[in-house]
Coordinates of N, CA and C and ligand atoms in Angstrom, one line a residue:
M136 N 0.5 21.9 -10.1 CA 0.0 22.1 -9.7 C -0.3 21.5 -8.2
K137 N -0.3 22.7 -7.5 CA -0.2 22.7 -5.7 C -1.7 22.8 -5.2
V138 N -1.7 21.9 -3.9 CA -3.1 21.5 -3.3 C -2.1 21.7 -1.5
K139 N -2.9 22.9 -0.8 CA -3.4 23.1 0.6 C -3.9 21.6 1.3
I140 N -3.4 21.1 2.2 CA -4.0 20.2 3.0 C -3.2 20.5 4.3
H141 N -4.9 20.6 5.5 CA -4.3 22.0 6.8 C -3.6 22.9 6.6
D142 N -2.6 22.7 7.5 CA -1.2 24.2 7.3 C -0.3 23.6 6.2
L143 N -0.3 22.3 4.9 CA 0.6 22.2 4.6 C 0.1 21.9 3.2
E144 N 1.6 22.0 2.1 CA 1.3 22.5 1.0 C 2.1 21.4 0.2
F145 N 1.2 20.8 -0.7 CA 1.5 19.4 -1.7 C 1.7 20.1 -2.9
E146 N 2.9 19.3 -3.7 CA 2.6 19.4 -5.4 C 2.8 18.2 -5.7
K147 N 1.9 18.2 -7.1 CA 2.0 17.0 -8.0 C 3.0 15.9 -8.0
M148 N 3.2 14.9 -8.1 CA 4.6 13.9 -8.0 C 3.7 13.0 -9.4
I149 N 3.3 11.9 -8.7 CA 3.2 11.5 -10.2 C 1.4 11.2 -10.5
P150 N 1.3 11.7 -11.5 CA -0.3 12.1 -12.0 C -0.7 10.5 -12.5
F151 N -1.7 10.6 -12.4 CA -2.8 9.1 -12.7 C -2.2 8.2 -13.7
E152 N -2.2 9.1 -14.5 CA -2.0 8.3 -15.6 C -0.7 7.1 -15.6
H153 N 0.3 7.7 -15.0 CA 1.5 6.8 -14.6 C 0.7 5.8 -13.6
I154 N -0.2 6.2 -12.6 CA -0.1 5.2 -11.5 C -1.0 4.2 -12.2
E155 N -2.1 4.7 -13.0 CA -2.6 3.6 -14.3 C -2.2 2.5 -15.0
Q156 N -1.0 3.0 -15.4 CA 0.1 2.6 -16.5 C 0.7 0.9 -15.5
R157 N 1.2 1.6 -14.4 CA 2.0 0.6 -13.6 C 1.5 -0.3 -13.0
T158 N -0.2 0.5 -12.6 CA -0.9 -0.8 -11.9 C -1.1 -1.7 -12.8
A159 N -1.6 -1.4 -14.3 CA -1.9 -2.6 -15.4 C -0.7 -3.8 -15.1
E160 N 0.7 -3.1 -15.4 CA 1.4 -4.0 -15.2 C 2.0 -4.9 -14.3
L161 N 1.8 -4.0 -13.2 CA 1.7 -4.9 -11.6 C 0.4 -6.1 -11.8
G162 N -0.9 -5.7 -12.5 CA -1.6 -6.9 -12.4 C -1.3 -8.0 -13.4
Q163 N -0.5 -7.5 -14.6 CA -0.5 -8.8 -16.0 C 0.6 -9.2 -15.1
T164 N 1.6 -8.8 -14.4 CA 2.8 -10.1 -13.7 C 2.1 -10.8 -12.9
I165 N 1.4 -10.2 -11.6 CA 0.8 -10.8 -10.7 C -0.3 -12.1 -11.6
S166 N -0.8 -11.9 -12.6 CA -1.7 -12.9 -13.4 C -1.1 -13.7 -13.8
K167 N -0.2 -13.7 -14.3 CA 1.0 -14.6 -15.0 C 1.6 -15.6 -13.7
E168 N 2.0 -15.0 -12.5 CA 2.8 -15.7 -11.3 C 1.5 -16.5 -10.7
Y169 N 0.3 -15.9 -10.4 CA -0.7 -16.7 -9.6 C -1.7 -17.4 -11.0
Q170 N -1.3 -18.1 -12.3 CA -1.7 -18.6 -13.2 C -2.9 -19.3 -13.0
N171 N -2.1 -20.8 -12.3 CA -3.3 -21.9 -11.9 C -3.4 -21.8 -10.2
S172 N -3.7 -20.6 -9.3 CA -4.3 -21.1 -8.4 C -5.3 -19.7 -8.2
T173 N -5.7 -19.5 -7.2 CA -7.1 -18.9 -6.7 C -6.3 -17.6 -5.4
P174 N -5.6 -16.9 -5.7 CA -5.2 -15.9 -4.4 C -6.1 -15.2 -4.0
I175 N -5.6 -14.7 -2.6 CA -6.5 -14.4 -1.9 C -5.7 -12.8 -1.5
F176 N -6.6 -11.3 -2.1 CA -5.4 -10.2 -2.3 C -6.4 -9.5 -0.7
V177 N -5.0 -9.4 0.0 CA -5.7 -8.7 1.5 C -5.3 -7.3 1.6
G178 N -5.9 -6.3 1.6 CA -6.0 -4.7 0.9 C -5.8 -4.2 3.1
V179 N -4.7 -3.5 3.1 CA -4.5 -3.0 4.2 C -5.0 -1.1 4.4
L180 N -6.1 -1.4 5.1 CA -7.1 -0.1 4.9 C -6.5 0.9 6.1
N181 N -6.4 1.9 6.0 CA -7.8 2.9 4.8 C -7.0 3.3 3.4
G182 N -5.5 3.2 3.7 CA -4.3 3.6 2.6 C -5.0 3.1 1.2
C183 N -5.0 1.7 1.3 CA -5.1 0.9 -0.3 C -6.4 0.8 -0.9
F184 N -7.7 1.9 -0.4 CA -8.7 1.5 -1.1 C -8.9 1.4 -2.9
M185 N -7.4 2.7 -3.1 CA -8.2 3.3 -4.2 C -7.0 1.6 -5.2
F186 N -6.0 2.1 -4.7 CA -4.9 1.2 -5.4 C -5.5 -0.5 -5.3
T187 N -5.8 -0.6 -4.4 CA -6.4 -2.0 -4.6 C -7.9 -2.8 -5.4
A188 N -8.0 -1.5 -5.3 CA -9.4 -1.3 -6.5 C -9.3 -1.5 -7.7
D189 N -8.0 -0.4 -8.3 CA -7.2 -0.6 -9.8 C -7.1 -1.7 -10.3
L190 N -6.0 -1.7 -9.1 CA -5.0 -3.3 -9.4 C -5.8 -4.3 -9.3
L191 N -7.5 -4.9 -9.1 CA -7.7 -6.0 -9.2 C -8.6 -6.0 -10.4
K192 N -8.6 -4.8 -10.8 CA -9.2 -4.4 -12.5 C -8.4 -5.1 -13.4
Q193 N -7.1 -5.0 -12.6 CA -6.1 -5.5 -13.9 C -5.8 -6.8 -13.7
V194 N -6.5 -7.9 -12.6 CA -5.7 -9.0 -12.6 C -6.8 -10.2 -13.0
N195 N -6.4 -10.9 -13.7 CA -7.0 -11.6 -15.0 C -7.2 -13.0 -14.2
L196 N -7.7 -13.2 -13.4 CA -7.8 -14.5 -12.6 C -9.0 -14.7 -11.9
P197 N -9.3 -16.0 -11.9 CA -10.7 -16.2 -10.4 C -9.3 -15.7 -8.9
C198 N -9.9 -14.8 -8.2 CA -9.8 -14.1 -7.2 C -10.6 -13.6 -6.0
E199 N -10.0 -14.0 -4.9 CA -10.9 -13.3 -3.8 C -10.1 -12.1 -3.6
V200 N -10.7 -11.2 -2.7 CA -10.3 -9.9 -1.7 C -11.1 -9.8 -0.2
A201 N -10.0 -9.5 0.4 CA -10.3 -9.0 2.0 C -9.3 -7.7 2.1
F202 N -10.4 -7.1 3.4 CA -9.3 -6.1 3.8 C -9.3 -6.4 5.7
M203 N -7.8 -5.9 5.9 CA -7.7 -5.2 7.6 C -8.0 -4.2 7.4
K204 N -7.6 -3.4 8.8 CA -7.8 -2.2 9.2 C -6.7 -1.7 10.3
L205 N -5.7 -1.2 9.7 CA -4.7 -1.1 10.7 C -4.1 0.7 11.2
S206 N -4.2 1.0 12.0 CA -3.4 2.1 12.3 C -1.9 2.3 12.5
S207 N -1.2 3.1 11.9 CA 0.2 3.1 12.4 C 0.9 4.7 12.6
Y208 N 0.1 5.4 11.8 CA 0.7 7.1 12.1 C -1.0 7.8 12.7
R209 N -0.6 8.3 13.6 CA -1.5 9.1 14.6 C -1.6 10.6 13.8
G210 N -2.2 10.7 12.7 CA -2.7 11.5 11.9 C -1.6 12.8 11.7
G211 N -0.1 12.5 11.3 CA 0.8 13.1 11.3 C 1.7 13.0 10.4
L212 N 2.9 13.3 10.1 CA 4.0 13.3 9.1 C 4.7 12.3 9.7
E213 N 5.0 11.8 10.9 CA 6.1 10.5 11.2 C 5.4 9.6 12.0
S214 N 5.9 8.7 11.5 CA 5.5 7.4 11.6 C 5.6 6.8 12.9
T215 N 4.5 6.3 13.8 CA 4.5 5.7 15.2 C 4.9 4.6 15.6
R216 N 5.7 3.9 16.4 CA 6.1 2.6 16.2 C 4.9 1.5 17.0
S217 N 4.1 2.2 17.2 CA 2.7 1.6 18.0 C 1.9 1.2 16.5
I218 N 1.1 0.0 16.5 CA 0.2 -0.1 15.8 C -0.8 -0.9 15.9
R219 N -1.9 0.1 15.7 CA -3.5 -0.5 16.3 C -4.5 -1.5 15.2
E220 N -4.8 -2.2 15.7 CA -5.6 -3.0 14.8 C -6.6 -3.0 14.9
D221 N -7.4 -2.0 13.8 CA -9.1 -1.6 13.9 C -10.2 -2.4 13.8
L222 N -9.4 -3.5 12.6 CA -10.3 -4.6 11.9 C -9.6 -5.6 11.5
D223 N -10.0 -6.9 11.9 CA -9.2 -8.1 11.7 C -10.0 -8.7 10.5
L224 N -8.8 -9.7 9.7 CA -9.3 -10.5 8.8 C -10.4 -11.3 8.9
S225 N -11.3 -11.5 7.7 CA -12.9 -12.1 8.3 C -12.6 -13.3 7.6
V226 N -11.6 -13.6 6.6 CA -11.6 -15.2 6.3 C -10.8 -15.9 6.2
D227 N -10.4 -17.2 6.5 CA -9.6 -18.5 6.3 C -8.5 -18.4 5.4
I228 N -7.2 -17.7 5.5 CA -6.2 -18.2 5.0 C -5.4 -19.6 4.9
Q229 N -5.5 -20.0 5.4 CA -5.0 -21.1 5.9 C -4.3 -21.9 4.6
G230 N -3.8 -22.5 3.8 CA -3.5 -22.6 2.8 C -3.5 -22.4 1.1
R231 N -4.0 -20.8 1.4 CA -4.0 -20.2 0.7 C -3.0 -19.2 0.0
H232 N -2.8 -18.9 -1.5 CA -1.7 -17.9 -1.7 C -2.4 -16.3 -1.6
V233 N -1.5 -15.9 -0.4 CA -1.8 -14.3 -0.2 C -0.8 -13.5 -0.9
V234 N -1.9 -12.4 -1.4 CA -0.8 -11.3 -1.7 C -1.5 -9.7 -1.2
L235 N -0.6 -9.6 -0.6 CA -0.9 -8.8 0.6 C -0.9 -6.9 -0.3
V236 N -1.8 -6.2 -0.1 CA -1.8 -5.1 -0.9 C -1.6 -3.8 0.0
E237 N -0.7 -2.9 -0.1 CA -0.2 -2.2 0.6 C -0.3 -0.6 -0.2
D238 N -0.4 0.2 0.6 CA -0.5 1.5 -0.2 C 0.9 1.9 -0.1
I239 N 1.4 2.0 0.8 CA 3.3 2.6 0.6 C 3.9 2.2 2.1
V240 N 5.0 1.8 1.4 CA 5.9 1.1 2.3 C 7.4 2.2 2.9
D241 N 6.7 2.8 4.1 CA 7.9 3.7 4.5 C 8.8 3.3 5.7
T242 N 8.9 2.8 6.8 CA 9.9 1.8 7.8 C 9.6 0.5 8.0
G243 N 8.5 0.3 7.4 CA 8.4 -1.6 6.7 C 7.7 -1.6 8.6
N244 N 7.7 -1.4 9.2 CA 6.6 -1.7 10.7 C 5.1 -2.4 10.4
T245 N 4.9 -1.7 9.5 CA 3.5 -2.0 9.3 C 3.6 -3.5 8.8
L246 N 4.1 -3.4 7.9 CA 4.3 -4.5 7.1 C 5.0 -5.7 7.5
R247 N 6.1 -5.4 8.6 CA 6.9 -6.6 9.0 C 5.5 -7.3 10.1
Y248 N 4.8 -6.4 10.8 CA 3.9 -7.0 11.6 C 2.6 -7.7 10.8
M249 N 2.5 -7.2 9.8 CA 1.1 -7.9 9.0 C 1.6 -9.1 8.5
V250 N 2.7 -9.0 8.1 CA 3.7 -10.1 7.2 C 3.6 -11.4 8.4
D251 N 4.1 -11.1 9.5 CA 3.8 -12.2 10.7 C 2.7 -12.8 11.5
K252 N 1.6 -12.1 11.1 CA 0.8 -11.9 11.4 C -0.2 -13.0 10.5
L253 N -0.1 -12.8 9.5 CA -0.5 -13.6 8.3 C 0.2 -15.0 8.1
N254 N 1.5 -14.9 8.1 CA 2.6 -16.0 8.4 C 2.0 -17.1 9.4
A255 N 1.5 -16.3 10.9 CA 1.3 -17.5 11.9 C -0.3 -18.3 11.2
L256 N -0.6 -17.5 10.4 CA -2.3 -18.2 10.1 C -2.0 -19.5 9.3
N257 N -1.0 -19.6 8.6 CA -0.2 -20.6 7.7 C -0.6 -20.6 6.5
P258 N -0.5 -19.8 6.1 CA -1.0 -19.5 4.0 C 0.2 -20.0 3.6
A259 N -0.3 -20.7 1.9 CA 0.7 -21.3 1.2 C 2.2 -20.5 1.0
S260 N 1.4 -19.1 1.0 CA 2.5 -18.3 0.4 C 2.0 -17.2 0.6
I261 N 3.0 -16.1 1.2 CA 2.7 -14.4 1.3 C 3.8 -13.4 0.5
K262 N 3.5 -12.6 -0.8 CA 3.7 -12.0 -1.3 C 2.9 -10.4 -1.1
V263 N 4.0 -9.6 -0.9 CA 3.0 -8.0 -1.1 C 3.4 -7.3 -2.0
C264 N 2.4 -6.6 -2.5 CA 2.4 -5.5 -3.3 C 2.0 -4.3 -3.1
A265 N 3.0 -3.8 -3.2 CA 3.1 -2.0 -2.4 C 2.8 -1.4 -3.4
L266 N 2.2 0.2 -3.7 CA 2.5 0.8 -5.0 C 3.4 1.7 -4.9
L267 N 3.7 2.6 -3.3 CA 4.7 3.0 -3.3 C 5.7 2.5 -2.0
Y268 N 7.2 2.5 -2.3 CA 7.9 2.1 -1.2 C 9.5 3.0 -1.7
K269 N 9.5 3.5 0.5 CA 10.7 4.5 0.5 C 11.8 3.6 1.2
P270 N 12.4 3.3 0.1 CA 14.0 2.5 0.4 C 14.5 3.0 1.7
E271 N 14.8 4.5 1.3 CA 15.7 5.3 2.4 C 15.2 5.0 4.0
A272 N 14.1 4.9 4.1 CA 13.2 4.4 5.5 C 12.9 3.5 5.6
M273 N 12.7 2.2 5.5 CA 12.7 1.2 5.4 C 13.9 0.5 6.7
E274 N 13.5 -0.2 7.3 CA 14.3 -0.6 9.0 C 14.1 -2.3 8.6
H275 N 13.7 -2.9 7.9 CA 13.4 -4.1 8.1 C 13.6 -5.3 6.4
D276 N 14.1 -6.3 7.1 CA 14.7 -6.9 5.3 C 13.3 -7.5 5.3
I277 N 12.5 -7.5 4.0 CA 11.1 -8.3 4.1 C 10.9 -8.6 2.6
P278 N 11.6 -10.0 2.2 CA 12.2 -10.2 1.3 C 10.5 -11.0 0.6
E279 N 9.1 -10.4 1.5 CA 7.8 -11.2 1.0 C 7.4 -9.5 -0.2
L280 N 8.5 -8.3 0.1 CA 7.8 -7.3 -0.8 C 8.2 -7.4 -2.2
Q281 N 7.4 -7.8 -3.3 CA 7.7 -8.6 -4.1 C 7.5 -7.9 -5.4
Y282 N 6.4 -7.0 -5.3 CA 6.3 -5.9 -6.1 C 5.5 -4.8 -6.0
V283 N 6.5 -3.7 -6.5 CA 6.6 -2.0 -6.0 C 6.2 -1.1 -7.3
G284 N 5.1 -0.4 -6.9 CA 4.8 0.0 -7.8 C 5.8 1.5 -8.5
F285 N 6.3 2.1 -7.6 CA 7.4 2.7 -7.3 C 8.6 3.7 -6.4
E286 N 9.3 3.2 -6.6 CA 10.5 3.4 -5.3 C 10.3 5.2 -5.4
I287 N 10.4 5.5 -4.4 CA 10.1 7.0 -3.8 C 10.9 7.5 -3.2
E288 N 11.5 9.0 -3.3 CA 12.3 9.8 -2.2 C 11.5 9.6 -1.0
N289 N 12.5 9.9 0.1 CA 11.9 9.4 1.8 C 11.2 11.1 1.8
K290 N 9.9 11.2 1.1 CA 9.0 12.4 1.5 C 7.7 11.8 1.8
F291 N 7.2 12.7 2.4 CA 5.8 12.4 2.8 C 4.8 13.1 1.7
V292 N 3.9 12.1 1.4 CA 2.8 11.8 0.2 C 2.0 11.6 0.8
V293 N 0.7 12.6 -0.9 CA -0.9 12.2 -0.1 C -1.6 12.1 -1.8
G294 N -2.5 11.5 -1.2 CA -3.4 11.1 -2.5 C -3.3 9.6 -3.1
Y295 N -4.6 9.4 -4.0 CA -4.9 8.0 -4.3 C -4.6 7.4 -3.3
G296 N -5.3 7.8 -1.9 CA -5.9 6.9 -1.0 C -5.2 7.0 -0.2
L297 N -3.9 7.7 0.3 CA -3.1 8.5 1.0 C -3.6 9.9 1.7
D298 N -3.4 10.2 3.0 CA -3.6 11.3 3.6 C -2.4 12.0 4.4
Y299 N -3.0 13.2 4.9 CA -2.4 14.0 5.7 C -3.2 14.5 6.8
K300 N -3.6 13.7 7.9 CA -4.2 14.0 8.7 C -5.9 13.7 8.3
E301 N -6.0 12.7 7.9 CA -7.4 12.3 6.9 C -7.6 13.0 5.7
L302 N -6.9 14.0 5.3 CA -7.6 14.7 4.0 C -6.5 14.1 3.5
G303 N -7.1 14.3 1.9 CA -6.7 14.2 0.6 C -6.3 12.5 0.1
R304 N -6.9 11.9 0.9 CA -7.1 10.8 0.4 C -8.0 10.6 -1.5
N305 N -8.9 11.7 -1.3 CA -9.8 11.6 -2.8 C -8.8 12.2 -3.6
L306 N -8.3 12.6 -3.3 CA -7.0 13.0 -4.7 C -7.0 12.0 -5.7
K307 N -6.6 12.7 -6.7 CA -6.8 11.5 -8.0 C -5.1 11.4 -8.2
D308 N -3.8 12.2 -8.0 CA -2.9 11.8 -8.7 C -2.1 11.6 -6.9
I309 N -0.9 11.4 -6.9 CA 0.1 11.8 -5.8 C 0.6 12.6 -5.6
Y310 N 0.7 13.5 -4.5 CA 1.1 14.9 -4.8 C 2.5 14.7 -3.1
Q311 N 3.2 15.5 -3.4 CA 4.5 15.6 -2.5 C 5.1 17.0 -1.4
L312 N 5.7 16.6 -0.3 CA 5.2 17.7 0.4 C 6.2 18.6 0.2
V313 N 6.1 19.8 -0.1 CA 6.9 21.1 -0.5 C 7.6 21.6 0.7
K314 N 8.7 21.4 1.0 CA 9.4 22.0 1.9 C 9.3 23.6 1.7
Ligands
LIG486 P1 5.4 2.2 8.2 O1 5.1 1.4 9.0 O2 6.7 3.2 8.5 O3 6.2 1.5 6.8 O4 4.3 3.1 7.5 C1 3.2 2.5 7.1 C2 1.8 3.3 7.0 O5 2.1 4.5 7.2 C3 1.2 3.3 5.6 O6 0.2 2.2 5.4 C4 0.3 4.8 5.4 O7 -0.7 4.6 6.3 C5 1.3 5.6 6.1 N1 2.4 6.4 5.4 C6 3.4 6.0 5.5 N2 4.7 7.1 5.0 C7 3.4 7.7 4.2 C8 3.3 8.9 3.8 O8 4.4 9.8 3.4 N3 2.0 9.7 3.5 C9 0.8 9.4 3.7 N4 0.7 8.1 4.8 C10 2.0 7.2 4.9

């Protein structure tokens, strides 16, 4: 099935059923690893909203959730190097175990920025859980990236929270750009 968003065409790549199944596995792994603590999940908006909601339903632990808002894409296909902070973290993470929740890691610039920023606030630990990861595009070494839903090719994707020029976030499945 294909969808048109603005001027581009996208085809289905990861059906929701696979996302759901993989998210349940990630939730179980995280629940086991954080068994004796109360982690705080920090979502990076906007793209993470669906994944964070579904992931947390699979986490069987007392836990907190908070959000930050960053923009690194300026509404197109290419990553810009500049990161704008739209909403800061409103909770104190000092001494806390933090799980950073990302929709997608592309060049890793956003993640590098986030991990450095959160590390400066002296958490007990930081690990990253990303639904999608494009290893070919990655420009950084980020050992905190411990939980990955799907490694994907270096193609532009939309759906399940991810957008192309702000549209497509509401699609239930993940779609990739048709060349
Ligand atoms: P990075 O800084 O290059 O790793 O990009 C991270 C951010 O860019 C993500 O949180 C997304 O908001 C956005 N992004 C990266 N790749 C894609 C994509 O394929 N589709 C939609 N947004 C993307």
